[in-house]
Amino acid sequence: MTTTASAEEAPRSVLERAGIPKKISWGFLGIFLFMIGTGLEVSWLSPYLVAQGISLGVVAAVFSTYGVCVSLASWLSGVLFEVLGAKKTMLAAFVFFAVGTSLFVGVGVQQHAVWALFAGYAIKGFSYPLFSYSFLVWIAYRARPSRMSAAYGWFWFAFAGGMSVVGAYGSDVFIRYFGNIPTLWSTLLWAALGAFAMIFLNRDDVKPRHASTGSRWKDLASLVTIIKAEPRLLLVLVIRIINTLPQFAFPIFMPLYLADLGYSTSEWLSVWGTIFLLNIVFNLVFGHAGDKIGWKRTISIVGGFGGAVSVIAFFYVPQLFGHNYWALLIAGTAWGVSMAGYIPLDAVTANLVKSNKGAAISILNLGAGLSTLAGPLIVALFTGAIGYVGVSWIMCLLYLGVGVSIWYVAPKQGREAKSS
């Protein structure tokens, strides 16, 4: 496989000066469009299925199965990129999306076939991690070392902008004008547009690193062996889990907690949407800031210590100020900003190893997938014993741990990373 970028020379184009590698610039649009397709169903699918007569237990099991497949695909994504090459990986991801959606919607939802709900959503669970997280490896090979954090900031801007902003807000418009089932089918169109931009408009490609079967099996084995070669990746894994853990824990208990304090569901959804609207803006801010003030300093101060303060404030503000929408919004968006402080972690991971960056990124992606399981698990395990307040303090302490531990994992950055 061809290795990275680009000698360090002055950026020549507007895109490069902004931090977007010119060779793969269409890929960022592809991520944005594909993640709209993924996000159009996230905020309403579970209650819709229950309203259609499918039991809550079955729906929960379907989403749990989906989470397991997302975690597995996240772990495999970087190495599959190395094994299959760039565009074949993206094509495989779209096939998973198309097959999974067709089975899930056409048979599972429309015919109320439970087996198809499980099978279709499980297949679909392999799609977006394989498509999006594989692109993180592509960035590692093409981004300029001194602008790598900024490039990853643009990735997360496109990722979250598609899934959590346009996908979430757009679903309301689509459902209102077209209905639930057409909205589910429309996800295929968005994913197809994203795949078209990634595969056809994006002229760059990265060929498989090895041609022989034996070498490819060795690449797959590196998902485990790379941790032995670089033990700091275990800490990267834990930090990545903690990064978005509250994102999957808060939605489980915060709506219930806030309802007891007089907040409406509409107010909660408005706050939650605004959190991620601001988060995507600061993904760019801290992507660029990481290259300027230091990767580990940004993660420690903003993501670690800033996250600890804001996550506990998000819980306590309703108690301190009562039913005050704006106070809750300020506390929530402060936490959303702090999550953006983890953007340089991608650059840190890519520079921990000199070769086989796909395996290193796969460890990071595994953390992203496990975060979707760890958040709900912490709520399930500890709410009964220590309540919502205890769960909030656990998340606060985990963020504090990141603020300290990142100093033991981050390599030198930018120009220094090339010679170290």
PDB file of N, CA and C in Angstrom, residues 10 16 37 41 69 76 97 124 135 147 155 184 197 213 221 237 271 329 347 406 414 416:
ATOM      1  N   ALA A  10       4.523  23.954   1.577  1.00  0.00           N
ATOM      2  CA  ALA A  10       3.454  24.936   1.771  1.00  0.00           C
ATOM      3  C   ALA A  10       2.185  24.492   1.051  1.00  0.00           C
ATOM      4  N   GLU A  16      -6.315  22.636   0.982  1.00  0.00           N
ATOM      5  CA  GLU A  16      -5.177  22.222   1.793  1.00  0.00           C
ATOM      6  C   GLU A  16      -4.902  23.206   2.921  1.00  0.00           C
ATOM      7  N   GLY A  37     -27.982   9.395   5.465  1.00  0.00           N
ATOM      8  CA  GLY A  37     -28.748   8.158   5.323  1.00  0.00           C
ATOM      9  C   GLY A  37     -28.798   7.345   6.591  1.00  0.00           C
ATOM     10  N   GLU A  41     -33.038   7.873  10.574  1.00  0.00           N
ATOM     11  CA  GLU A  41     -33.942   7.009  11.320  1.00  0.00           C
ATOM     12  C   GLU A  41     -33.641   6.932  12.810  1.00  0.00           C
ATOM     13  N   CYS A  69     -22.858  -5.404  16.080  1.00  0.00           N
ATOM     14  CA  CYS A  69     -22.336  -5.413  14.705  1.00  0.00           C
ATOM     15  C   CYS A  69     -21.572  -4.127  14.403  1.00  0.00           C
ATOM     16  N   LEU A  76     -12.934  -3.918  12.735  1.00  0.00           N
ATOM     17  CA  LEU A  76     -12.377  -4.494  11.513  1.00  0.00           C
ATOM     18  C   LEU A  76     -12.077  -3.452  10.441  1.00  0.00           C
ATOM     19  N   PHE A  97     -25.163  -1.750   3.430  1.00  0.00           N
ATOM     20  CA  PHE A  97     -26.250  -0.809   3.709  1.00  0.00           C
ATOM     21  C   PHE A  97     -27.482  -1.138   2.871  1.00  0.00           C
ATOM     22  N   LYS A 124     -27.006  -4.185   8.303  1.00  0.00           N
ATOM     23  CA  LYS A 124     -26.819  -2.743   8.167  1.00  0.00           C
ATOM     24  C   LYS A 124     -25.804  -2.204   9.174  1.00  0.00           C
ATOM     25  N   PHE A 135     -12.430   5.531   6.259  1.00  0.00           N
ATOM     26  CA  PHE A 135     -11.931   6.781   5.695  1.00  0.00           C
ATOM     27  C   PHE A 135     -10.916   7.453   6.616  1.00  0.00           C
ATOM     28  N   ARG A 147      -0.964  19.028   9.480  1.00  0.00           N
ATOM     29  CA  ARG A 147      -2.364  19.433   9.368  1.00  0.00           C
ATOM     30  C   ARG A 147      -3.301  18.262   9.613  1.00  0.00           C
ATOM     31  N   PHE A 155     -13.340  15.629   9.103  1.00  0.00           N
ATOM     32  CA  PHE A 155     -14.040  14.343   9.039  1.00  0.00           C
ATOM     33  C   PHE A 155     -15.196  14.307  10.024  1.00  0.00           C
ATOM     34  N   LEU A 184     -37.708   5.841   5.537  1.00  0.00           N
ATOM     35  CA  LEU A 184     -36.768   4.723   5.685  1.00  0.00           C
ATOM     36  C   LEU A 184     -36.174   4.321   4.335  1.00  0.00           C
ATOM     37  N   ALA A 197     -20.059   9.820  -4.450  1.00  0.00           N
ATOM     38  CA  ALA A 197     -19.040  10.844  -4.222  1.00  0.00           C
ATOM     39  C   ALA A 197     -17.720  10.224  -3.792  1.00  0.00           C
ATOM     40  N   THR A 213      -2.623 -14.243   0.073  1.00  0.00           N
ATOM     41  CA  THR A 213      -3.603 -14.602   1.104  1.00  0.00           C
ATOM     42  C   THR A 213      -2.962 -14.636   2.479  1.00  0.00           C
ATOM     43  N   ALA A 221      -4.648 -10.546  11.647  1.00  0.00           N
ATOM     44  CA  ALA A 221      -4.097 -10.886  12.964  1.00  0.00           C
ATOM     45  C   ALA A 221      -3.535  -9.658  13.663  1.00  0.00           C
ATOM     46  N   LEU A 237      -7.706   3.001  23.246  1.00  0.00           N
ATOM     47  CA  LEU A 237      -9.006   2.321  23.209  1.00  0.00           C
ATOM     48  C   LEU A 237      -9.912   2.805  24.333  1.00  0.00           C
ATOM     49  N   VAL A 271     -32.598  20.782  23.112  1.00  0.00           N
ATOM     50  CA  VAL A 271     -31.275  20.893  23.748  1.00  0.00           C
ATOM     51  C   VAL A 271     -30.315  19.875  23.139  1.00  0.00           C
ATOM     52  N   LEU A 329     -29.424  24.514  28.393  1.00  0.00           N
ATOM     53  CA  LEU A 329     -28.821  24.572  27.059  1.00  0.00           C
ATOM     54  C   LEU A 329     -27.350  24.963  27.138  1.00  0.00           C
ATOM     55  N   ALA A 347      -5.290  11.844  15.210  1.00  0.00           N
ATOM     56  CA  ALA A 347      -3.923  12.138  14.784  1.00  0.00           C
ATOM     57  C   ALA A 347      -2.912  11.467  15.705  1.00  0.00           C
ATOM     58  N   ILE A 406      -3.873  10.959  29.057  1.00  0.00           N
ATOM     59  CA  ILE A 406      -3.466  11.248  27.680  1.00  0.00           C
ATOM     60  C   ILE A 406      -2.003  11.644  27.602  1.00  0.00           C
ATOM     61  N   GLY A 414       3.194  16.543  14.292  1.00  0.00           N
ATOM     62  CA  GLY A 414       3.596  17.384  13.186  1.00  0.00           C
ATOM     63  C   GLY A 414       4.939  17.014  12.614  1.00  0.00           C
ATOM     64  N   GLU A 416       7.836  16.928  14.011  1.00  0.00           N
ATOM     65  CA  GLU A 416       8.641  16.082  14.878  1.00  0.00           C
ATOM     66  C   GLU A 416       8.270  14.628  14.730  1.00  0.00           C
TER      67      GLU A 416
END
